[in-house]
Amino acid sequence: MANHFLSRIASFMGNKLGLSSEDEAVLLYGLEIVFSSSISFLLAIVLGIIFKVLAEVLMVIIAWFCLRQFAGGAHCSSMWRCALTSSLVPALLGLLAGWLSRYLQKNFILYLFALIFIAAIFITLRLAPADNPQKPVRSSRRRRRFRNLALAAELLLAILLLGAEMLAPGKYTSLVLAGALAVGVETFFLTPAGYRVMSRIDIFWGTLKVK
């Protein structure tokens, strides 16, 4: 139903603006992204409130969004499957960050933080931006630009998160971990293994009749 509604909007706007069928398909893809992102954001917020990790969930969403815009990554095959996955992942990472911050020693957390960001930068240098069949980046110049922006986003997040931990030790540890975990999982979804995992997730939603 939502897909049909968005298709009608894209068709209406395409007719009014005189867009080609290819441009109309791009417009539809953009509308689906906005709609599914809004749904996943609201669901993630609700889950964060239910499990009392709202701040951590918001940190995951911010870090994930900042990096994914430039690095890309694996997607599910439909809007609703993407929306569900994108709401559950922040909730799970928020819960994990809250749990780890209570039980891990500070030195280990800092080592984990450094390991995640070093691995993320290495993966980004090699694989970003990841291919997306619906929105491919074919130009080598654009690919280099997106890769540089993804690296800049990672470095900025690392500086801000580490700075927060240094300025107020222990106060923002769960948020620092949430941001680091988001970066780690997002860059994992740039890899072939990440694509395989997302494919399994997609199949799982299919078994639940999610279209």
PDB file of C-alpha atoms in Angstrom:
ATOM      1  CA  MET A   1       0.000   0.000   0.000  1.00  0.00           C
ATOM      2  CA  ALA A   2       2.759   2.458   0.931  1.00  0.00           C
ATOM      3  CA  ASN A   3       4.737   1.517  -2.198  1.00  0.00           C
ATOM      4  CA  HIS A   4       1.665   2.149  -4.379  1.00  0.00           C
ATOM      5  CA  PHE A   5       1.050   5.516  -2.685  1.00  0.00           C
ATOM      6  CA  LEU A   6       4.669   6.613  -3.167  1.00  0.00           C
ATOM      7  CA  SER A   7       4.588   5.448  -6.794  1.00  0.00           C
ATOM      8  CA  ARG A   8       1.549   7.635  -7.418  1.00  0.00           C
ATOM      9  CA  ILE A   9       3.273  10.624  -5.815  1.00  0.00           C
ATOM     10  CA  ALA A  10       6.408  10.064  -7.940  1.00  0.00           C
ATOM     11  CA  SER A  11       4.273   9.695 -11.075  1.00  0.00           C
ATOM     12  CA  PHE A  12       2.324  12.859 -10.287  1.00  0.00           C
ATOM     13  CA  MET A  13       5.477  14.870  -9.618  1.00  0.00           C
ATOM     14  CA  GLY A  14       7.133  13.399 -12.695  1.00  0.00           C
ATOM     15  CA  ASN A  15       4.246  14.488 -14.904  1.00  0.00           C
ATOM     16  CA  LYS A  16       4.179  17.975 -13.410  1.00  0.00           C
ATOM     17  CA  LEU A  17       7.946  18.432 -13.742  1.00  0.00           C
ATOM     18  CA  GLY A  18       8.256  16.680 -17.100  1.00  0.00           C
ATOM     19  CA  LEU A  19      10.696  14.085 -15.809  1.00  0.00           C
ATOM     20  CA  SER A  20      11.888  11.134 -17.843  1.00  0.00           C
ATOM     21  CA  SER A  21      11.044   7.608 -16.691  1.00  0.00           C
ATOM     22  CA  GLU A  22      14.621   7.218 -15.415  1.00  0.00           C
ATOM     23  CA  ASP A  23      14.429  10.450 -13.388  1.00  0.00           C
ATOM     24  CA  GLU A  24      11.013   9.411 -12.083  1.00  0.00           C
ATOM     25  CA  ALA A  25      12.522   6.128 -10.869  1.00  0.00           C
ATOM     26  CA  VAL A  26      15.238   8.088  -9.054  1.00  0.00           C
ATOM     27  CA  LEU A  27      12.562  10.301  -7.510  1.00  0.00           C
ATOM     28  CA  LEU A  28      10.602   7.251  -6.353  1.00  0.00           C
ATOM     29  CA  TYR A  29      13.759   5.791  -4.815  1.00  0.00           C
ATOM     30  CA  GLY A  30      14.328   9.045  -2.934  1.00  0.00           C
ATOM     31  CA  LEU A  31      10.754   9.097  -1.641  1.00  0.00           C
ATOM     32  CA  GLU A  32      11.089   5.488  -0.468  1.00  0.00           C
ATOM     33  CA  ILE A  33      14.315   6.322   1.365  1.00  0.00           C
ATOM     34  CA  VAL A  34      12.734   9.308   3.133  1.00  0.00           C
ATOM     35  CA  PHE A  35       9.618   7.328   4.060  1.00  0.00           C
ATOM     36  CA  SER A  36      11.427   4.202   5.265  1.00  0.00           C
ATOM     37  CA  SER A  37      13.998   6.291   7.164  1.00  0.00           C
ATOM     38  CA  SER A  38      11.202   8.140   8.956  1.00  0.00           C
ATOM     39  CA  ILE A  39       9.467   4.890   9.890  1.00  0.00           C
ATOM     40  CA  SER A  40      12.683   3.238  11.080  1.00  0.00           C
ATOM     41  CA  PHE A  41      13.633   6.342  13.093  1.00  0.00           C
ATOM     42  CA  LEU A  42      10.279   6.391  14.890  1.00  0.00           C
ATOM     43  CA  LEU A  43      10.391   2.643  15.581  1.00  0.00           C
ATOM     44  CA  ALA A  44      13.960   2.896  16.897  1.00  0.00           C
ATOM     45  CA  ILE A  45      12.958   5.753  19.200  1.00  0.00           C
ATOM     46  CA  VAL A  46      10.023   3.743  20.547  1.00  0.00           C
ATOM     47  CA  LEU A  47      12.276   0.735  21.177  1.00  0.00           C
ATOM     48  CA  GLY A  48      14.863   2.978  22.841  1.00  0.00           C
ATOM     49  CA  ILE A  49      12.204   4.312  25.204  1.00  0.00           C
ATOM     50  CA  ILE A  50      10.862   0.830  25.959  1.00  0.00           C
ATOM     51  CA  PHE A  51      14.314  -0.581  26.769  1.00  0.00           C
ATOM     52  CA  LYS A  52      15.498   2.632  28.495  1.00  0.00           C
ATOM     53  CA  VAL A  53      18.421   3.209  26.135  1.00  0.00           C
ATOM     54  CA  LEU A  54      17.062   6.177  24.202  1.00  0.00           C
ATOM     55  CA  ALA A  55      20.281   8.231  24.380  1.00  0.00           C
ATOM     56  CA  GLU A  56      22.347   5.276  23.132  1.00  0.00           C
ATOM     57  CA  VAL A  57      19.882   4.561  20.321  1.00  0.00           C
ATOM     58  CA  LEU A  58      19.998   8.203  19.218  1.00  0.00           C
ATOM     59  CA  MET A  59      23.805   8.076  19.229  1.00  0.00           C
ATOM     60  CA  VAL A  60      23.737   4.962  17.044  1.00  0.00           C
ATOM     61  CA  ILE A  61      21.305   6.622  14.624  1.00  0.00           C
ATOM     62  CA  ILE A  62      23.431   9.783  14.361  1.00  0.00           C
ATOM     63  CA  ALA A  63      26.692   7.890  13.765  1.00  0.00           C
ATOM     64  CA  TRP A  64      25.052   5.399  11.386  1.00  0.00           C
ATOM     65  CA  PHE A  65      23.338   8.128   9.351  1.00  0.00           C
ATOM     66  CA  CYS A  66      26.435  10.339   9.108  1.00  0.00           C
ATOM     67  CA  LEU A  67      28.558   7.508   7.744  1.00  0.00           C
ATOM     68  CA  ARG A  68      26.013   5.644   5.622  1.00  0.00           C
ATOM     69  CA  GLN A  69      25.204   8.738   3.551  1.00  0.00           C
ATOM     70  CA  PHE A  70      28.700   8.606   2.065  1.00  0.00           C
ATOM     71  CA  ALA A  71      29.872   5.000   2.499  1.00  0.00           C
ATOM     72  CA  GLY A  72      26.672   3.216   1.422  1.00  0.00           C
ATOM     73  CA  GLY A  73      26.303  -0.428   2.334  1.00  0.00           C
ATOM     74  CA  ALA A  74      24.125  -3.504   2.037  1.00  0.00           C
ATOM     75  CA  HIS A  75      20.354  -3.061   1.884  1.00  0.00           C
ATOM     76  CA  CYS A  76      17.344  -5.325   2.171  1.00  0.00           C
ATOM     77  CA  SER A  77      15.310  -5.902  -0.974  1.00  0.00           C
ATOM     78  CA  SER A  78      12.263  -3.851   0.023  1.00  0.00           C
ATOM     79  CA  MET A  79      11.380  -0.640   1.818  1.00  0.00           C
ATOM     80  CA  TRP A  80       9.619  -2.314   4.752  1.00  0.00           C
ATOM     81  CA  ARG A  81      12.408  -4.836   5.322  1.00  0.00           C
ATOM     82  CA  CYS A  82      14.954  -1.991   5.332  1.00  0.00           C
ATOM     83  CA  ALA A  83      12.802   0.006   7.749  1.00  0.00           C
ATOM     84  CA  LEU A  84      12.500  -2.905  10.191  1.00  0.00           C
ATOM     85  CA  THR A  85      16.205  -3.725  10.001  1.00  0.00           C
ATOM     86  CA  SER A  86      17.169  -0.072  10.424  1.00  0.00           C
ATOM     87  CA  SER A  87      15.013   0.194  13.550  1.00  0.00           C
ATOM     88  CA  LEU A  88      16.128  -3.044  15.205  1.00  0.00           C
ATOM     89  CA  VAL A  89      19.870  -2.552  14.639  1.00  0.00           C
ATOM     90  CA  PRO A  90      20.076   0.774  16.573  1.00  0.00           C
ATOM     91  CA  ALA A  91      17.959  -0.687  19.385  1.00  0.00           C
ATOM     92  CA  LEU A  92      20.188  -3.765  19.669  1.00  0.00           C
ATOM     93  CA  LEU A  93      23.395  -1.733  19.482  1.00  0.00           C
ATOM     94  CA  GLY A  94      22.035   0.703  22.069  1.00  0.00           C
ATOM     95  CA  LEU A  95      21.282  -2.166  24.422  1.00  0.00           C
ATOM     96  CA  LEU A  96      24.714  -3.694  23.799  1.00  0.00           C
ATOM     97  CA  ALA A  97      26.466  -0.358  24.419  1.00  0.00           C
ATOM     98  CA  GLY A  98      24.609   0.140  27.692  1.00  0.00           C
ATOM     99  CA  TRP A  99      25.448  -3.378  28.856  1.00  0.00           C
ATOM    100  CA  LEU A 100      29.135  -3.232  27.856  1.00  0.00           C
ATOM    101  CA  SER A 101      29.640   0.168  29.486  1.00  0.00           C
ATOM    102  CA  ARG A 102      28.592  -1.307  32.819  1.00  0.00           C
ATOM    103  CA  TYR A 103      30.805  -4.387  32.734  1.00  0.00           C
ATOM    104  CA  LEU A 104      33.934  -3.505  30.756  1.00  0.00           C
ATOM    105  CA  GLN A 105      36.918  -1.688  32.209  1.00  0.00           C
ATOM    106  CA  LYS A 106      37.751   1.739  30.805  1.00  0.00           C
ATOM    107  CA  ASN A 107      41.076   0.656  29.269  1.00  0.00           C
ATOM    108  CA  PHE A 108      39.410  -2.226  27.443  1.00  0.00           C
ATOM    109  CA  ILE A 109      36.688   0.113  26.152  1.00  0.00           C
ATOM    110  CA  LEU A 110      39.333   2.472  24.767  1.00  0.00           C
ATOM    111  CA  TYR A 111      41.159  -0.431  23.092  1.00  0.00           C
ATOM    112  CA  LEU A 112      37.866  -1.628  21.588  1.00  0.00           C
ATOM    113  CA  PHE A 113      37.099   1.919  20.432  1.00  0.00           C
ATOM    114  CA  ALA A 114      40.494   2.229  18.733  1.00  0.00           C
ATOM    115  CA  LEU A 115      40.227  -1.221  17.132  1.00  0.00           C
ATOM    116  CA  ILE A 116      36.780  -0.473  15.696  1.00  0.00           C
ATOM    117  CA  PHE A 117      37.801   2.846  14.174  1.00  0.00           C
ATOM    118  CA  ILE A 118      41.078   1.520  12.754  1.00  0.00           C
ATOM    119  CA  ALA A 119      39.193  -1.368  11.118  1.00  0.00           C
ATOM    120  CA  ALA A 120      36.477   1.026   9.900  1.00  0.00           C
ATOM    121  CA  ILE A 121      38.996   3.346   8.248  1.00  0.00           C
ATOM    122  CA  PHE A 122      40.765   0.407   6.592  1.00  0.00           C
ATOM    123  CA  ILE A 123      37.470  -0.990   5.241  1.00  0.00           C
ATOM    124  CA  THR A 124      36.339   2.448   4.069  1.00  0.00           C
ATOM    125  CA  LEU A 125      39.596   3.018   2.189  1.00  0.00           C
ATOM    126  CA  ARG A 126      39.169  -0.294   0.390  1.00  0.00           C
ATOM    127  CA  LEU A 127      35.434  -0.612  -0.189  1.00  0.00           C
ATOM    128  CA  ALA A 128      33.608   2.711   0.170  1.00  0.00           C
ATOM    129  CA  PRO A 129      31.331   3.732  -1.365  1.00  0.00           C
ATOM    130  CA  ALA A 130      29.663   0.321  -1.534  1.00  0.00           C
ATOM    131  CA  ASP A 131      27.621  -0.476  -4.618  1.00  0.00           C
ATOM    132  CA  ASN A 132      23.888   0.081  -4.540  1.00  0.00           C
ATOM    133  CA  PRO A 133      22.092  -1.240  -7.658  1.00  0.00           C
ATOM    134  CA  GLN A 134      19.343   1.380  -7.307  1.00  0.00           C
ATOM    135  CA  LYS A 135      21.756   4.291  -6.940  1.00  0.00           C
ATOM    136  CA  PRO A 136      25.128   3.313  -8.395  1.00  0.00           C
ATOM    137  CA  VAL A 137      28.124   5.654  -8.210  1.00  0.00           C
ATOM    138  CA  ARG A 138      29.935   5.078 -11.492  1.00  0.00           C
ATOM    139  CA  SER A 139      32.134   8.159 -11.733  1.00  0.00           C
ATOM    140  CA  SER A 140      35.595   7.585 -10.258  1.00  0.00           C
ATOM    141  CA  ARG A 141      35.671  11.226  -9.192  1.00  0.00           C
ATOM    142  CA  ARG A 142      32.372  10.887  -7.285  1.00  0.00           C
ATOM    143  CA  ARG A 143      33.512   7.614  -5.731  1.00  0.00           C
ATOM    144  CA  ARG A 144      36.696   9.256  -4.477  1.00  0.00           C
ATOM    145  CA  ARG A 145      34.666  12.192  -3.120  1.00  0.00           C
ATOM    146  CA  PHE A 146      32.240   9.924  -1.255  1.00  0.00           C
ATOM    147  CA  ARG A 147      35.122   7.862   0.129  1.00  0.00           C
ATOM    148  CA  ASN A 148      36.868  10.990   1.413  1.00  0.00           C
ATOM    149  CA  LEU A 149      33.644  12.247   2.984  1.00  0.00           C
ATOM    150  CA  ALA A 150      33.109   8.878   4.678  1.00  0.00           C
ATOM    151  CA  LEU A 151      36.646   8.982   6.074  1.00  0.00           C
ATOM    152  CA  ALA A 152      36.112  12.555   7.268  1.00  0.00           C
ATOM    153  CA  ALA A 153      32.877  11.482   8.992  1.00  0.00           C
ATOM    154  CA  GLU A 154      34.688   8.624  10.748  1.00  0.00           C
ATOM    155  CA  LEU A 155      37.535  10.832  11.917  1.00  0.00           C
ATOM    156  CA  LEU A 156      35.137  13.537  13.145  1.00  0.00           C
ATOM    157  CA  LEU A 157      33.059  10.984  15.051  1.00  0.00           C
ATOM    158  CA  ALA A 158      36.197   9.465  16.583  1.00  0.00           C
ATOM    159  CA  ILE A 159      37.443  12.889  17.731  1.00  0.00           C
ATOM    160  CA  LEU A 160      34.081  13.944  19.177  1.00  0.00           C
ATOM    161  CA  LEU A 161      33.427  10.643  20.959  1.00  0.00           C
ATOM    162  CA  LEU A 162      36.936  10.317  22.330  1.00  0.00           C
ATOM    163  CA  GLY A 163      36.917  13.964  23.370  1.00  0.00           C
ATOM    164  CA  ALA A 164      33.665  13.466  25.284  1.00  0.00           C
ATOM    165  CA  GLU A 165      35.148  10.500  27.132  1.00  0.00           C
ATOM    166  CA  MET A 166      38.336  12.375  27.971  1.00  0.00           C
ATOM    167  CA  LEU A 167      36.548  15.502  29.178  1.00  0.00           C
ATOM    168  CA  ALA A 168      34.038  13.621  31.341  1.00  0.00           C
ATOM    169  CA  PRO A 169      35.444  10.148  32.087  1.00  0.00           C
ATOM    170  CA  GLY A 170      32.720   7.590  32.631  1.00  0.00           C
ATOM    171  CA  LYS A 171      29.839  10.006  32.050  1.00  0.00           C
ATOM    172  CA  TYR A 172      29.365   9.318  28.346  1.00  0.00           C
ATOM    173  CA  THR A 173      30.913   5.859  28.086  1.00  0.00           C
ATOM    174  CA  SER A 174      27.738   4.160  26.871  1.00  0.00           C
ATOM    175  CA  LEU A 175      27.288   6.845  24.188  1.00  0.00           C
ATOM    176  CA  VAL A 176      30.918   6.511  23.098  1.00  0.00           C
ATOM    177  CA  LEU A 177      30.451   2.762  22.758  1.00  0.00           C
ATOM    178  CA  ALA A 178      27.148   3.231  20.935  1.00  0.00           C
ATOM    179  CA  GLY A 179      28.795   5.501  18.378  1.00  0.00           C
ATOM    180  CA  ALA A 180      31.744   3.166  17.917  1.00  0.00           C
ATOM    181  CA  LEU A 181      29.509   0.110  17.514  1.00  0.00           C
ATOM    182  CA  ALA A 182      27.420   1.956  14.930  1.00  0.00           C
ATOM    183  CA  VAL A 183      30.533   2.789  12.911  1.00  0.00           C
ATOM    184  CA  GLY A 184      31.763  -0.801  13.202  1.00  0.00           C
ATOM    185  CA  VAL A 185      28.487  -2.363  12.065  1.00  0.00           C
ATOM    186  CA  GLU A 186      27.973   0.148   9.254  1.00  0.00           C
ATOM    187  CA  THR A 187      31.428  -0.500   7.812  1.00  0.00           C
ATOM    188  CA  PHE A 188      30.888  -4.253   8.236  1.00  0.00           C
ATOM    189  CA  PHE A 189      27.942  -3.871   5.856  1.00  0.00           C
ATOM    190  CA  LEU A 190      30.383  -2.592   3.225  1.00  0.00           C
ATOM    191  CA  THR A 191      32.118  -5.965   3.124  1.00  0.00           C
ATOM    192  CA  PRO A 192      31.139  -9.141   1.220  1.00  0.00           C
ATOM    193  CA  ALA A 193      30.409 -10.801   4.574  1.00  0.00           C
ATOM    194  CA  GLY A 194      28.148  -7.878   5.463  1.00  0.00           C
ATOM    195  CA  TYR A 195      26.245  -8.299   2.210  1.00  0.00           C
ATOM    196  CA  ARG A 196      25.764 -11.992   2.959  1.00  0.00           C
ATOM    197  CA  VAL A 197      24.467 -11.228   6.450  1.00  0.00           C
ATOM    198  CA  MET A 198      22.053  -8.640   5.055  1.00  0.00           C
ATOM    199  CA  SER A 199      20.884 -11.189   2.499  1.00  0.00           C
ATOM    200  CA  ARG A 200      20.110 -13.644   5.323  1.00  0.00           C
ATOM    201  CA  ILE A 201      18.257 -10.914   7.192  1.00  0.00           C
ATOM    202  CA  ASP A 202      16.283 -10.205   4.032  1.00  0.00           C
ATOM    203  CA  ILE A 203      15.394 -13.897   3.712  1.00  0.00           C
ATOM    204  CA  PHE A 204      14.330 -13.946   7.378  1.00  0.00           C
ATOM    205  CA  TRP A 205      11.906 -11.065   6.780  1.00  0.00           C
ATOM    206  CA  GLY A 206      10.632 -12.964   3.772  1.00  0.00           C
ATOM    207  CA  THR A 207       9.794 -16.000   5.899  1.00  0.00           C
ATOM    208  CA  LEU A 208       7.733 -13.651   8.096  1.00  0.00           C
ATOM    209  CA  LYS A 209       5.859 -12.463   4.971  1.00  0.00           C
ATOM    210  CA  VAL A 210       7.279  -8.939   5.206  1.00  0.00           C
ATOM    211  CA  LYS A 211       7.137  -7.480   1.699  1.00  0.00           C
TER     212      LYS A 211
END
